[in-house]
C-alpha atoms as a PDB file:
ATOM      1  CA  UNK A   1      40.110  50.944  77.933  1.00  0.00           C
ATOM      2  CA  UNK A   2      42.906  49.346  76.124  1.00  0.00           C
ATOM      3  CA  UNK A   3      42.993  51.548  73.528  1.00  0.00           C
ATOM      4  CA  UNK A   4      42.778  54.621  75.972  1.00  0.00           C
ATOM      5  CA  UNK A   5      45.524  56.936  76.651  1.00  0.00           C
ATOM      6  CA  UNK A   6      46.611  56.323  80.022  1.00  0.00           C
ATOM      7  CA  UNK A   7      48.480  59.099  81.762  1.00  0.00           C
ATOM      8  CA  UNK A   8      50.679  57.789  84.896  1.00  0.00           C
ATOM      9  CA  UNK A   9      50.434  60.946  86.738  1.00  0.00           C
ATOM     10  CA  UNK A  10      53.140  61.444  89.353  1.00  0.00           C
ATOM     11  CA  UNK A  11      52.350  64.483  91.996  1.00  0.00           C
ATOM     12  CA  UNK A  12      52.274  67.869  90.527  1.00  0.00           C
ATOM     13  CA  UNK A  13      55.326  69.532  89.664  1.00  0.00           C
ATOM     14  CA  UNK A  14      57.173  65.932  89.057  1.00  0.00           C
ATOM     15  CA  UNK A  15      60.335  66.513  87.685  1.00  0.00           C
ATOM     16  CA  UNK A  16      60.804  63.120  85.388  1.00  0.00           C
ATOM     17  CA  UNK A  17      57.906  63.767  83.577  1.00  0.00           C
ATOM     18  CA  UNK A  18      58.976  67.295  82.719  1.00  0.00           C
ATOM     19  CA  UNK A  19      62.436  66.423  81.606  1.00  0.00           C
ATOM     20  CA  UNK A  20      61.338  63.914  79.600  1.00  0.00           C
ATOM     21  CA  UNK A  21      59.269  66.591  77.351  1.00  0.00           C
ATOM     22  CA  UNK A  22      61.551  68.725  77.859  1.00  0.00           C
ATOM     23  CA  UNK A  23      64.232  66.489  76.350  1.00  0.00           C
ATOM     24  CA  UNK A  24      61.309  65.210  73.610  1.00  0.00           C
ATOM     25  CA  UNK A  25      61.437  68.398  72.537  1.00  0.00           C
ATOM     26  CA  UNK A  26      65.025  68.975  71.879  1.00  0.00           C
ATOM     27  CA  UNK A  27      65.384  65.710  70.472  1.00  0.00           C
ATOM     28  CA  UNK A  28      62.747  66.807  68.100  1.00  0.00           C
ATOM     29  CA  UNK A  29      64.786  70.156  67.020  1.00  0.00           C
ATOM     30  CA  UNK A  30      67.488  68.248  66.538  1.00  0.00           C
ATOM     31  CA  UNK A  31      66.287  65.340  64.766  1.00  0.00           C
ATOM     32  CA  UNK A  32      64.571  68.076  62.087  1.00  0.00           C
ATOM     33  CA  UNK A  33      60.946  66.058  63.358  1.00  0.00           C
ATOM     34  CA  UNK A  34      59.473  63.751  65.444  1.00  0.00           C
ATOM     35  CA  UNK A  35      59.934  61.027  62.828  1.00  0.00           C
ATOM     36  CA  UNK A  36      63.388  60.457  63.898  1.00  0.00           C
ATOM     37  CA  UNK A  37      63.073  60.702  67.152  1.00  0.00           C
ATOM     38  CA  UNK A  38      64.125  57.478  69.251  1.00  0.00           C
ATOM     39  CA  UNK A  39      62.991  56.693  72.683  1.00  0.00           C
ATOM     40  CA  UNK A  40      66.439  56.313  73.537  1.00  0.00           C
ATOM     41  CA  UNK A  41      67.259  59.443  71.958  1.00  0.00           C
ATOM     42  CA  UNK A  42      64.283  60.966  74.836  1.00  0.00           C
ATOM     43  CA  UNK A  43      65.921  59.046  77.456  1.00  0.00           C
ATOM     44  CA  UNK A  44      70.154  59.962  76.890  1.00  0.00           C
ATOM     45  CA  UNK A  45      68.871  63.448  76.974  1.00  0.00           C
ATOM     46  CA  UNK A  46      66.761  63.309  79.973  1.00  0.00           C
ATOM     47  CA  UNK A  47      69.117  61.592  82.313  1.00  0.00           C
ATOM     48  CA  UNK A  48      66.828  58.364  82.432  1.00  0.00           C
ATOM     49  CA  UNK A  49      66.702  54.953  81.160  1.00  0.00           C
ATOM     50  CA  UNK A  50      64.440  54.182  78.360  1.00  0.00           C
ATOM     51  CA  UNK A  51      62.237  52.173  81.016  1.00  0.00           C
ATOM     52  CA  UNK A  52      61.424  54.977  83.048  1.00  0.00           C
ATOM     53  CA  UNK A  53      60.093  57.046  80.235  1.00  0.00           C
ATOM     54  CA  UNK A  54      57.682  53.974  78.841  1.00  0.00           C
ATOM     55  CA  UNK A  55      56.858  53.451  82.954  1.00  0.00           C
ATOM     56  CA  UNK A  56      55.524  57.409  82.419  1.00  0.00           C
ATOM     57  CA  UNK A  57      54.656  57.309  78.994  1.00  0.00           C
ATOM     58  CA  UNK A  58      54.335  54.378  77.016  1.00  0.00           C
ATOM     59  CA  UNK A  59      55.066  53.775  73.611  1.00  0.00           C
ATOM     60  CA  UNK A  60      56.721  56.910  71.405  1.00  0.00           C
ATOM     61  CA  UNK A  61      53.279  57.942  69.713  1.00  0.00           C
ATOM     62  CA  UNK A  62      51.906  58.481  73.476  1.00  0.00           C
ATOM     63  CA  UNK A  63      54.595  60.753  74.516  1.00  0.00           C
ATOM     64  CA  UNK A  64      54.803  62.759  71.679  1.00  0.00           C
ATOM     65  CA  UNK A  65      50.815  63.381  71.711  1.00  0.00           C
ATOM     66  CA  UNK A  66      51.864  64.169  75.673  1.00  0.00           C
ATOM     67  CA  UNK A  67      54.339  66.470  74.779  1.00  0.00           C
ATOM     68  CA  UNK A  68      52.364  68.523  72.181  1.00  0.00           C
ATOM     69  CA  UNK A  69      49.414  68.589  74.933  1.00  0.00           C
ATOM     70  CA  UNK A  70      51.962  69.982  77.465  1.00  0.00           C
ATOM     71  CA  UNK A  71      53.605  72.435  74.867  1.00  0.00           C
ATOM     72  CA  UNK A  72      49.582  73.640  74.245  1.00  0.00           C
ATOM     73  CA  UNK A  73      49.178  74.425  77.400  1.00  0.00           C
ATOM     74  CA  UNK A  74      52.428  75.929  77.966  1.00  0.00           C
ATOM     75  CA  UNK A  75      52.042  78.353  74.797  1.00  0.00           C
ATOM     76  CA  UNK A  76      48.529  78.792  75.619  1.00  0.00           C
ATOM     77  CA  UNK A  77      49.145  80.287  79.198  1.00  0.00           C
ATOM     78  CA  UNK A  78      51.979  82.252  77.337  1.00  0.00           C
ATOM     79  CA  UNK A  79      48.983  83.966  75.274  1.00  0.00           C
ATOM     80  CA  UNK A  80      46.686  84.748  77.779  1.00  0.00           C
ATOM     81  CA  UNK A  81      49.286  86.428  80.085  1.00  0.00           C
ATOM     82  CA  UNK A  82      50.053  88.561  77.083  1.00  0.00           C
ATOM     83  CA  UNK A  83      46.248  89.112  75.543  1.00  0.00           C
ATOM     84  CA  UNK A  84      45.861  90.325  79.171  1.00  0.00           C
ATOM     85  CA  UNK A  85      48.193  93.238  78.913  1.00  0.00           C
ATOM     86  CA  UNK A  86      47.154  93.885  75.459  1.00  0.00           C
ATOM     87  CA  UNK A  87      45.279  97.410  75.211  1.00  0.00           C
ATOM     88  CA  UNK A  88      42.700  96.653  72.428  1.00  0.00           C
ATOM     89  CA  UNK A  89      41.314  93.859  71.044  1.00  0.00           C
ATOM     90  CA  UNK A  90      42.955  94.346  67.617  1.00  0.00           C
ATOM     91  CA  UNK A  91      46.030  93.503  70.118  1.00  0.00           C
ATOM     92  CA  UNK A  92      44.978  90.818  71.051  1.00  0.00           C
ATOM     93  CA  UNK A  93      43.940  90.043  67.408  1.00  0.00           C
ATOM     94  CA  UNK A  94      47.947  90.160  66.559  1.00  0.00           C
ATOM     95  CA  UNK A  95      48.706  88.105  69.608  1.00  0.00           C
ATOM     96  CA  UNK A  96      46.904  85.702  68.455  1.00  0.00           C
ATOM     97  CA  UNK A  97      48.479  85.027  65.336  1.00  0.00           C
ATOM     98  CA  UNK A  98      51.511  85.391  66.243  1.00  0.00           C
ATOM     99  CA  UNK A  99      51.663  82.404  68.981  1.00  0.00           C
ATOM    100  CA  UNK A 100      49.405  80.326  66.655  1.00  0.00           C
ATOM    101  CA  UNK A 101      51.908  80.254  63.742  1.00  0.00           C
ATOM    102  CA  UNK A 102      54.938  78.621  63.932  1.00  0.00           C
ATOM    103  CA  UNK A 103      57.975  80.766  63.448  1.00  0.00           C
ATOM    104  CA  UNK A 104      60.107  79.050  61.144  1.00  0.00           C
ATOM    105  CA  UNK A 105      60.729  76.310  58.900  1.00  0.00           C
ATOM    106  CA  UNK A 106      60.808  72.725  60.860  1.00  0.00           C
ATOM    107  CA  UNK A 107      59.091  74.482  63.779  1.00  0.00           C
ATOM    108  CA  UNK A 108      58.747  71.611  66.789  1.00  0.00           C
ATOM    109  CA  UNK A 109      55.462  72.482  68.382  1.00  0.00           C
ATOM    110  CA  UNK A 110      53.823  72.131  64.625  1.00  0.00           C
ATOM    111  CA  UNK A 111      56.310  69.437  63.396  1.00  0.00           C
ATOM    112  CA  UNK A 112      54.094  67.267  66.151  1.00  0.00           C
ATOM    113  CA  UNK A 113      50.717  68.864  64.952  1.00  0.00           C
ATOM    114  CA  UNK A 114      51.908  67.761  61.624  1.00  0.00           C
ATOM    115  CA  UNK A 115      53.280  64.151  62.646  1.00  0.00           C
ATOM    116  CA  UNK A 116      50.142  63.398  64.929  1.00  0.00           C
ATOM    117  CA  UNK A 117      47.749  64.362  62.262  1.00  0.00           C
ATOM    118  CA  UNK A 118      49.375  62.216  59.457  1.00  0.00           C
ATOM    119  CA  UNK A 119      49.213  59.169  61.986  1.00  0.00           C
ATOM    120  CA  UNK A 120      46.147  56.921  62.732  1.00  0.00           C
ATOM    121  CA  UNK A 121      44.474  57.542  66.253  1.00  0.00           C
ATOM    122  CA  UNK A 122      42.554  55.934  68.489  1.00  0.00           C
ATOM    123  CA  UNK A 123      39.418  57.635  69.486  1.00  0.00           C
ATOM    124  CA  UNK A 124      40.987  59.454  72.830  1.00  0.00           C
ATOM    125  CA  UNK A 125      44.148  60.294  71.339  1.00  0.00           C
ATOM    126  CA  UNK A 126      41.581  61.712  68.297  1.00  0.00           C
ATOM    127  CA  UNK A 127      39.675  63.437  70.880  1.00  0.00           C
ATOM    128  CA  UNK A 128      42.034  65.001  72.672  1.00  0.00           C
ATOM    129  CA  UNK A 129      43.700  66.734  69.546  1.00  0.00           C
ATOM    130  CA  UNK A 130      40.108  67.781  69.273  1.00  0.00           C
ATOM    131  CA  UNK A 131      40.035  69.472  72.464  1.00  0.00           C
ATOM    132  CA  UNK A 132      42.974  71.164  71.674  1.00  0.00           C
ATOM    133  CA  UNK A 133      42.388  72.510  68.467  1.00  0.00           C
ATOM    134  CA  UNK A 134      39.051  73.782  69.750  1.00  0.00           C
ATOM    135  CA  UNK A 135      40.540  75.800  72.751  1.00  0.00           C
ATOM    136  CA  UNK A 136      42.118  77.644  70.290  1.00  0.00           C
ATOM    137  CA  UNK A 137      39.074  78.104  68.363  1.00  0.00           C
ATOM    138  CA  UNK A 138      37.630  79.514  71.316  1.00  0.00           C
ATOM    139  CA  UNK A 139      40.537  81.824  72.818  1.00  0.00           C
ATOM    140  CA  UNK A 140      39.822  83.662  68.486  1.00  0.00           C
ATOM    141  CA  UNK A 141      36.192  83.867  68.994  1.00  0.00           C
ATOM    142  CA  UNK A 142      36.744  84.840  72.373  1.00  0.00           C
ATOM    143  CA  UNK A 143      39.115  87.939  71.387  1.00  0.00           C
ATOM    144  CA  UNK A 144      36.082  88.506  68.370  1.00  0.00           C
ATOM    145  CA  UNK A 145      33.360  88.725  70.620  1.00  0.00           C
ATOM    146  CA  UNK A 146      35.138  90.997  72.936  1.00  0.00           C
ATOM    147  CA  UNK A 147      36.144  93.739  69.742  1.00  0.00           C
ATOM    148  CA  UNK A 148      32.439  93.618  68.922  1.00  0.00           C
ATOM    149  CA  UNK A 149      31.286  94.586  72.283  1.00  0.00           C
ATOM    150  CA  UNK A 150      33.607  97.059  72.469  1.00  0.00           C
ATOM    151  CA  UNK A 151      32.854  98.684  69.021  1.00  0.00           C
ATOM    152  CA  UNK A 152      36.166  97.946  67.729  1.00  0.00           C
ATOM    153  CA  UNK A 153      34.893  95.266  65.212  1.00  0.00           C
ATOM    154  CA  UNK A 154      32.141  95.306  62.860  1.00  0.00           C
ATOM    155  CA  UNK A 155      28.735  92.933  64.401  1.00  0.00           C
ATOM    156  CA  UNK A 156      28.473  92.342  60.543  1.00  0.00           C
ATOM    157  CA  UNK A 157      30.640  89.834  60.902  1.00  0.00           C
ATOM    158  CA  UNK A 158      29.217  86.195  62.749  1.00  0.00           C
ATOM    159  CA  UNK A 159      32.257  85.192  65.552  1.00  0.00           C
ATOM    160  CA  UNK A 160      32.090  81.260  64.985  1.00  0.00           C
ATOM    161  CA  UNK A 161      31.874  81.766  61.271  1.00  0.00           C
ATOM    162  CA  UNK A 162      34.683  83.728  60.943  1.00  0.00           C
ATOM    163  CA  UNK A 163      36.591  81.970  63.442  1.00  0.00           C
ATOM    164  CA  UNK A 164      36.234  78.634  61.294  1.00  0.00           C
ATOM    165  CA  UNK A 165      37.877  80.838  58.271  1.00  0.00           C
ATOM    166  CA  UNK A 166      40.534  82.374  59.977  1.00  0.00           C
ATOM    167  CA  UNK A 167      41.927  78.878  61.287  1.00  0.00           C
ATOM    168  CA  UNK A 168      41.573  77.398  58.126  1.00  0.00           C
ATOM    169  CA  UNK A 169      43.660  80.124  57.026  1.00  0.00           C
ATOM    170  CA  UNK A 170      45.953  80.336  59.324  1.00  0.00           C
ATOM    171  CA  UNK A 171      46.336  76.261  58.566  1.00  0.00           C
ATOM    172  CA  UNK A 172      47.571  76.864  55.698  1.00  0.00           C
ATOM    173  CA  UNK A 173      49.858  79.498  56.209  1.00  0.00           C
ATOM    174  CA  UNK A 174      51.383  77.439  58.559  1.00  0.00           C
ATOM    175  CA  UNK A 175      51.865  74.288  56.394  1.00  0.00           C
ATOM    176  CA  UNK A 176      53.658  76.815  53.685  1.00  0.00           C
ATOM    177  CA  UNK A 177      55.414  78.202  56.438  1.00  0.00           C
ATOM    178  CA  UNK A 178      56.709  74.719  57.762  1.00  0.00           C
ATOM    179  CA  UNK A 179      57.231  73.380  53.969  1.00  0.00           C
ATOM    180  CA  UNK A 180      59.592  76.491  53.484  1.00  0.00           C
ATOM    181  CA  UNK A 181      57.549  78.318  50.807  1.00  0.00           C
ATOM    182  CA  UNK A 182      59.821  80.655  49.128  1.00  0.00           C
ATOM    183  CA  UNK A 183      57.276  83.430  49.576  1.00  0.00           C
ATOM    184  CA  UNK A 184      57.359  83.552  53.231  1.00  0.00           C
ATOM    185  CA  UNK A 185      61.449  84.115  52.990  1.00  0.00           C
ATOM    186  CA  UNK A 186      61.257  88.263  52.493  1.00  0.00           C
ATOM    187  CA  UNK A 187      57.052  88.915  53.509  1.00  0.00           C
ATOM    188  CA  UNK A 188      56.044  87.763  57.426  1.00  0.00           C
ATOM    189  CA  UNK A 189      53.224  85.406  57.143  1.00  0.00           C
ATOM    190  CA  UNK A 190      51.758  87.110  60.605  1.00  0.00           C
ATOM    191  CA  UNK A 191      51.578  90.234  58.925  1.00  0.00           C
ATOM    192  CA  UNK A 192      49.498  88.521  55.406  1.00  0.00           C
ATOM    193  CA  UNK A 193      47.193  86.886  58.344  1.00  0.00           C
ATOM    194  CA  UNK A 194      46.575  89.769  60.391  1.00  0.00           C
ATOM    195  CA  UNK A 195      45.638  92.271  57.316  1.00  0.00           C
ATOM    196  CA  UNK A 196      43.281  89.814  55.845  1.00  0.00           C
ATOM    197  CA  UNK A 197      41.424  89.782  59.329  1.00  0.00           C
ATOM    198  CA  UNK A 198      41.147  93.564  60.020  1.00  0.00           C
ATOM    199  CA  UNK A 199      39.893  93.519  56.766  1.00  0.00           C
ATOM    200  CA  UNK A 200      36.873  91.550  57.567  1.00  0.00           C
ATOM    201  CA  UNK A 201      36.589  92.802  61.333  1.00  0.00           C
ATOM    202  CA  UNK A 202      37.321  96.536  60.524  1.00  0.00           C
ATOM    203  CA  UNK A 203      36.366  97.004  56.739  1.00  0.00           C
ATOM    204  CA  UNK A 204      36.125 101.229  57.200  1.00  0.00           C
ATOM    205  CA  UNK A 205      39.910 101.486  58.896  1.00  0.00           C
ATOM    206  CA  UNK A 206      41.646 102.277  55.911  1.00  0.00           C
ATOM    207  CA  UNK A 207      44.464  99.842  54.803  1.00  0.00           C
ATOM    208  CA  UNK A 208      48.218  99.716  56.642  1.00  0.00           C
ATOM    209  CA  UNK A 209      50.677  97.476  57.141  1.00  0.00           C
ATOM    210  CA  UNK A 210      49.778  95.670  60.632  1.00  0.00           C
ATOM    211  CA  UNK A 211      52.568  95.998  63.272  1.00  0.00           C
ATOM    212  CA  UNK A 212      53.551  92.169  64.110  1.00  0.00           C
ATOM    213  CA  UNK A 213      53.827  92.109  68.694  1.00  0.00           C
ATOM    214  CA  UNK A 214      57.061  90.609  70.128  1.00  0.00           C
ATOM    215  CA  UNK A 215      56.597  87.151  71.685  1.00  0.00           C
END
């Protein structure tokens, strides 16, 4: 189990633990990526010494793969809430795509996707970005499924193949977005993402420019 992530949990709601991704976070914006990013930078903002975050954390590559979990799960509860007051699943569609891309150039919560990916990992630490990629995965197919049943999207189209598309898609509209593409600068990358779907999920609406939801 050496090679294991092991997570120190304190009670729920413990406070270090969430100003220290808190702070992880900020330190990241500021830094323009996690590559910069100093333990000690973590622990100045946080109000701790750089002891107590390795006593919760470990070493840097731990905490940052905790922080991007935590941020996941954050931005993932954010979705639901919303895809729950959404009134069709075309809204829901939208939703998605807009908290799955980032929003700008240098974006934090994909500067860590990025960083993570580009760094080798041990089987858990591989696994676990697994899980997390595939929750997503299933919240798309999810909203999919549900337009089909309702009629609002075409049965034509198979939910997990499409899904595996539309991520790959929506990969790479992200890594243009984060590289700065100049393209992206006067057109909204949601919108391009959200067109191509209807496309394929409602191929007799005729064409119009998709309304992008607030956050």
């Amino acid at each position: 189990m050496s090679d294991r992530i092991e997570r120190k949990r304190q009670p729920s709601g413990d406070d270090a633990r969430e100003r220290a991704m808190r702070a992880a976070i900020a330190a990241i914006a500021e830094k323009g990526g996690p590559g910069g990013v100093r333990m000690a930078d973590i622990a100045a903002r946080a109000g701790m010494s750089t002891g107590h975050i390795l006593y919760h954390f470990g070493r840097k590559d731990r905490l940052l793969l905790e922080v991007l979990a935590w941020s996941e799960a954050d931005l993932g509860a954010r979705f639901e809430e919303a895809a729950a007051g959404a009134p069709s699943s075309t809204g829901k569609l939208a939703l998605f795509v807009r908290y799955y891309l980032p929003r700008q150039q240098g974006d934090e919560r994909y500067g860590l996707w990025t960083h993570m990916f580009a760094r080798p990992q041990d089987e858990a630490s591989r696994q676990l970005l697994t899980d997390l990629s595939d929750t997503w995965d299933a919240r798309l197919e999810a909203v999919v499924r549900e337009g089909q049943a309702g009629g609002e999207f075409t049965t034509a189209v198979d939910p997990a193949d499409f899904t595996v598309r539309a991520v790959a898609m929506l990969n790479g509209l992200s890594g243009d977005v984060m590289f700065g593409r100049p393209r992206w600068l006067d057109a909204s990358a949601d919108a391009f993402a959200l067109a191509a779907f209807e496309r394929e999920l409602r191929p007799d609406q005729p064409d119009r420019p998709p309304s992008s939801p607030a956050a």
